[in-house]
Short mmCIF file of C-alpha atoms and ligand atoms in Angstrom, two decimals:
data_model
loop_
_atom_site.label_atom_id
_atom_site.label_comp_id
_atom_site.label_asym_id
_atom_site.label_seq_id
_atom_site.Cartn_x
_atom_site.Cartn_y
_atom_site.Cartn_z
CA MET A 1 20.19 4.27 -12.98
CA PRO A 2 18.40 7.53 -13.77
CA TYR A 3 15.79 8.44 -11.23
CA LEU A 4 12.76 8.05 -13.49
CA GLN A 5 13.91 4.74 -14.89
CA SER A 6 14.39 3.42 -11.39
CA PHE A 7 10.84 4.34 -10.47
CA ARG A 8 9.02 1.26 -11.64
CA GLY A 9 5.56 2.09 -12.89
CA TYR A 10 5.85 5.79 -12.30
CA PRO A 11 7.18 6.81 -15.73
CA THR A 12 4.01 5.39 -17.27
CA VAL A 13 1.83 7.08 -14.71
CA LEU A 14 3.75 10.31 -15.12
CA ASN A 15 3.31 10.16 -18.89
CA LEU A 16 -0.40 9.69 -18.42
CA PHE A 17 -0.53 12.95 -16.53
CA ARG A 18 1.00 14.83 -19.43
CA ASN A 19 -1.61 17.03 -20.86
CA ASN A 20 -0.41 19.12 -23.68
CA ASN A 21 -3.23 21.56 -24.21
CA PHE A 22 -2.38 22.35 -27.78
CA ASP A 23 -1.47 18.87 -28.86
CA LEU A 24 -3.91 17.50 -31.41
CA GLY A 25 -2.68 13.96 -30.86
CA ASN A 26 -0.14 12.10 -33.04
CA GLY A 27 2.33 14.92 -32.37
CA THR A 28 0.49 17.57 -34.41
CA GLN A 29 0.60 20.99 -32.80
CA ALA A 30 -1.66 23.87 -33.69
CA VAL A 31 -2.14 27.56 -33.04
CA PHE A 32 -5.65 28.96 -32.80
CA GLY A 33 -6.39 32.65 -33.26
CA GLU A 34 -8.80 33.15 -30.36
CA ILE A 35 -7.74 30.33 -28.07
CA SER A 36 -4.06 31.19 -28.32
CA ARG A 37 -4.86 34.57 -26.78
CA LEU A 38 -5.98 32.95 -23.53
CA ASN A 39 -3.36 33.55 -20.87
CA HIS A 40 -1.58 30.97 -18.80
CA ALA A 41 -2.10 30.27 -15.10
CA CYS A 42 -0.42 27.42 -13.20
CA VAL A 43 -3.81 26.64 -11.60
CA PRO A 44 -6.11 27.53 -14.50
CA ASN A 45 -9.89 27.76 -14.47
CA ALA A 46 -10.32 26.25 -17.94
CA GLN A 47 -8.84 23.62 -20.17
CA GLY A 48 -8.42 23.27 -23.91
CA ASN A 49 -8.49 19.99 -25.77
CA PHE A 50 -8.77 18.89 -29.36
CA ASN A 51 -12.09 17.10 -29.79
CA ALA A 52 -11.46 14.67 -32.65
CA SER A 53 -15.15 13.74 -32.88
CA LEU A 54 -16.06 17.38 -33.52
CA GLY A 55 -12.85 18.18 -35.41
CA SER A 56 -12.56 21.27 -33.17
CA PHE A 57 -10.49 22.61 -30.34
CA THR A 58 -12.75 23.12 -27.34
CA ILE A 59 -12.41 25.08 -24.10
CA HIS A 60 -14.15 23.83 -20.96
CA ALA A 61 -14.29 25.47 -17.53
CA VAL A 62 -12.76 23.20 -14.90
CA ARG A 63 -14.31 25.15 -12.03
CA PRO A 64 -16.91 27.91 -11.67
CA ILE A 65 -15.64 31.17 -13.22
CA GLU A 66 -16.75 34.57 -11.90
CA ALA A 67 -18.32 37.05 -14.34
CA ASP A 68 -15.29 39.37 -14.28
CA GLU A 69 -12.66 36.66 -13.93
CA GLU A 70 -10.16 36.08 -16.72
CA ILE A 71 -10.38 32.69 -18.41
CA THR A 72 -7.00 30.98 -18.11
CA LEU A 73 -5.42 27.82 -19.46
CA SER A 74 -2.24 26.10 -18.40
CA TYR A 75 0.60 25.79 -20.89
CA LEU A 76 2.36 23.32 -18.60
CA VAL A 77 2.49 19.58 -19.04
CA GLU A 78 2.90 18.74 -15.34
CA HIS A 79 0.95 20.70 -12.80
CA GLY A 80 2.55 19.32 -9.66
CA ALA A 81 5.95 20.86 -10.47
CA LEU A 82 7.67 23.36 -8.18
CA SER A 83 7.60 27.04 -9.03
CA ALA A 84 11.23 27.18 -10.27
CA SER A 85 10.65 24.30 -12.65
CA ARG A 86 7.38 25.83 -13.94
CA GLN A 87 9.04 29.20 -14.47
CA SER A 88 11.97 27.68 -16.28
CA ARG A 89 9.67 25.74 -18.63
CA LEU A 90 7.51 28.80 -19.32
CA THR A 91 10.56 30.97 -19.95
CA ASP A 92 12.21 28.42 -22.24
CA HIS A 93 9.12 27.56 -24.26
CA TYR A 94 6.99 30.69 -24.14
CA GLY A 95 9.36 33.45 -23.10
CA PHE A 96 7.56 34.73 -20.03
CA LEU A 97 7.66 34.44 -16.26
CA CYS A 98 4.35 33.54 -14.64
CA ASP A 99 2.93 35.79 -11.93
CA CYS A 100 -0.25 33.81 -11.25
CA PRO A 101 -1.40 33.34 -7.61
CA ALA A 102 0.32 29.93 -7.39
CA CYS A 103 3.62 31.60 -8.37
CA ASP A 104 3.31 34.52 -5.97
CA MET A 105 5.68 33.51 -3.18
CA GLY A 106 4.89 36.77 -1.40
CA SER A 107 1.39 35.44 -0.69
CA GLU A 108 0.31 32.77 1.76
CA ARG A 109 -1.49 30.95 -1.05
CA GLY A 110 1.70 30.77 -3.12
CA ARG A 111 3.89 29.70 -0.20
CA LYS A 112 1.42 27.05 1.04
CA GLY A 113 1.16 25.61 -2.46
CA GLU A 114 4.93 25.47 -2.81
CA GLU A 115 5.19 23.67 0.55
CA ARG A 116 2.58 21.13 -0.54
CA ARG A 117 4.38 20.53 -3.85
CA THR A 118 7.75 20.23 -2.08
CA ARG A 119 6.34 17.64 0.34
CA MET A 120 4.86 15.72 -2.60
CA GLN A 121 8.20 15.72 -4.46
CA ALA A 122 9.92 14.38 -1.33
CA ARG A 123 7.24 11.71 -1.00
CA LEU A 124 7.71 10.67 -4.64
CA HIS A 125 11.47 10.38 -4.14
CA GLU A 126 10.95 8.30 -0.99
CA HIS A 127 8.53 6.07 -2.90
CA ALA A 128 10.97 5.75 -5.80
CA GLU A 129 13.72 4.63 -3.41
CA GLY A 130 11.39 2.00 -1.96
CA VAL A 131 10.51 0.78 -5.45
CA ALA A 132 14.19 0.48 -6.40
CA LYS A 133 14.85 -1.72 -3.34
CA ARG A 134 11.93 -4.09 -3.83
CA GLU A 135 11.94 -7.24 -5.93
CA LEU A 136 8.23 -7.05 -6.64
CA PRO A 137 6.01 -3.99 -7.10
CA ASP A 138 4.10 -2.94 -4.00
CA LEU A 139 0.75 -1.94 -5.44
CA VAL A 140 -0.62 -0.76 -2.10
CA ALA A 141 2.35 1.59 -1.66
CA GLU A 142 1.83 2.88 -5.19
CA LEU A 143 -1.86 3.37 -4.57
CA GLU A 144 -1.12 5.32 -1.39
CA VAL A 145 1.27 7.66 -3.15
CA MET A 146 -1.22 8.19 -5.99
CA LEU A 147 -3.92 9.05 -3.44
CA GLU A 148 -1.59 11.61 -1.90
CA MET A 149 -1.00 13.14 -5.32
CA VAL A 150 -4.74 13.43 -5.90
CA GLN A 151 -5.09 15.12 -2.49
CA MET A 152 -2.25 17.52 -3.27
CA TYR A 153 -3.80 18.48 -6.61
CA GLU A 154 -7.16 19.02 -4.98
CA ALA A 155 -5.64 21.10 -2.17
CA GLU A 156 -3.94 23.21 -4.84
CA GLY A 157 -7.18 23.59 -6.79
CA ILE A 158 -5.74 21.82 -9.84
CA ALA A 159 -8.58 20.18 -11.75
CA GLY A 160 -8.89 19.10 -15.36
CA ARG A 161 -7.81 16.08 -17.32
CA GLU A 162 -4.57 15.47 -15.44
CA LEU A 163 -6.53 14.98 -12.22
CA ALA A 164 -9.12 12.82 -14.00
CA THR A 165 -6.32 10.63 -15.36
CA MET A 166 -4.84 10.29 -11.87
CA CYS A 167 -8.22 9.27 -10.48
CA LEU A 168 -8.52 6.64 -13.22
CA ALA A 169 -5.07 5.30 -12.30
CA VAL A 170 -6.17 5.19 -8.62
CA ALA A 171 -9.34 3.26 -9.58
CA GLU A 172 -7.30 0.77 -11.63
CA LEU A 173 -4.78 0.25 -8.82
CA ALA A 174 -7.59 -0.04 -6.25
CA ALA A 175 -9.13 -2.79 -8.39
CA LYS A 176 -5.83 -4.67 -8.42
CA VAL A 177 -5.59 -4.63 -4.62
CA GLY A 178 -9.29 -5.35 -4.08
CA ARG A 179 -10.41 -1.99 -2.64
CA ARG A 180 -13.87 -1.95 -4.12
CA ASP A 181 -15.04 1.25 -2.41
CA GLN A 182 -12.11 3.18 -3.89
CA VAL A 183 -12.72 1.65 -7.32
CA LEU A 184 -16.25 3.04 -7.29
CA GLU A 185 -15.33 6.38 -5.74
CA PHE A 186 -12.44 7.12 -8.10
CA SER A 187 -14.06 5.75 -11.27
CA GLU A 188 -17.00 8.05 -10.66
CA LYS A 189 -14.75 10.97 -9.81
CA ALA A 190 -12.54 10.44 -12.88
CA LEU A 191 -15.54 10.43 -15.21
CA ARG A 192 -17.08 13.49 -13.54
CA ILE A 193 -13.86 15.51 -13.82
CA ASP A 194 -13.22 14.25 -17.34
CA SER A 195 -16.70 15.17 -18.56
CA ASP A 196 -16.17 18.67 -17.12
CA SER A 197 -12.71 18.95 -18.69
CA VAL A 198 -13.28 17.63 -22.19
CA GLY A 199 -17.04 17.17 -22.59
CA THR A 200 -18.99 13.95 -22.97
CA ASP A 201 -18.91 14.38 -26.76
CA SER A 202 -15.13 13.99 -26.74
CA ASN A 203 -13.31 10.86 -27.83
CA LEU A 204 -11.09 11.46 -24.77
CA PHE A 205 -14.09 11.05 -22.47
CA HIS A 206 -15.09 7.85 -24.27
CA GLU A 207 -11.56 6.51 -23.82
CA SER A 208 -11.86 7.14 -20.06
CA LEU A 209 -15.28 5.52 -20.03
CA ALA A 210 -13.85 2.43 -21.73
CA ARG A 211 -11.13 2.24 -19.06
CA VAL A 212 -13.71 2.45 -16.30
CA GLN A 213 -15.78 -0.25 -17.98
CA ALA A 214 -12.68 -2.45 -18.24
CA ILE A 215 -12.12 -2.05 -14.48
CA GLY A 216 -15.76 -2.95 -13.88
CA THR A 217 -15.33 -6.28 -15.59
CA SER A 218 -12.05 -7.04 -13.82
CA VAL A 219 -13.24 -6.56 -10.21
ZN1 LIG B 301 2.06 30.50 -12.28
#
């Protein structure tokens, strides 16, 4: 059985993380004159999303940006990937090799990040093997691995909607296993990151809010 299909639950979670910056929803892609000039970084300081309520593509900072710092977006769909996989996707789809700090294996920052991502990949494989052996899903094990992913993203400095979506998934899993403190912590965190990433006037934020409200009524 292919690896992803054997990983019960994870394909859905993985799909949730996908964050195609230039996807307008329902598969429509667009190119914007100004926004399309923003360069890629694997750990970007801003994020672009289509705001359906405004009918506009918006850019939000996902962390404080220095006055002379370049504003960057990520063209990737998965931010936890290893450098080789990121480079191959960027080369295939955009025709360039990334030389951002996360890709600089000559620096401690680049090497440390790669080690963190490698450990996380190994952990996901280990979890997938456990899932394949079990008759029933182990929600606590899934929650633990999700928490580790959140920690890895935070250690890497990856913010934005992908992290918000992970936090929402953590809150939903925590509700299922009765961890009320984590439900509160991660619901709040998801909404905070999401409002920074897409803006509270975005339909995407309202979708996250509805998910948090649904958790609230199920705990
Ligand atoms: Zn890079």
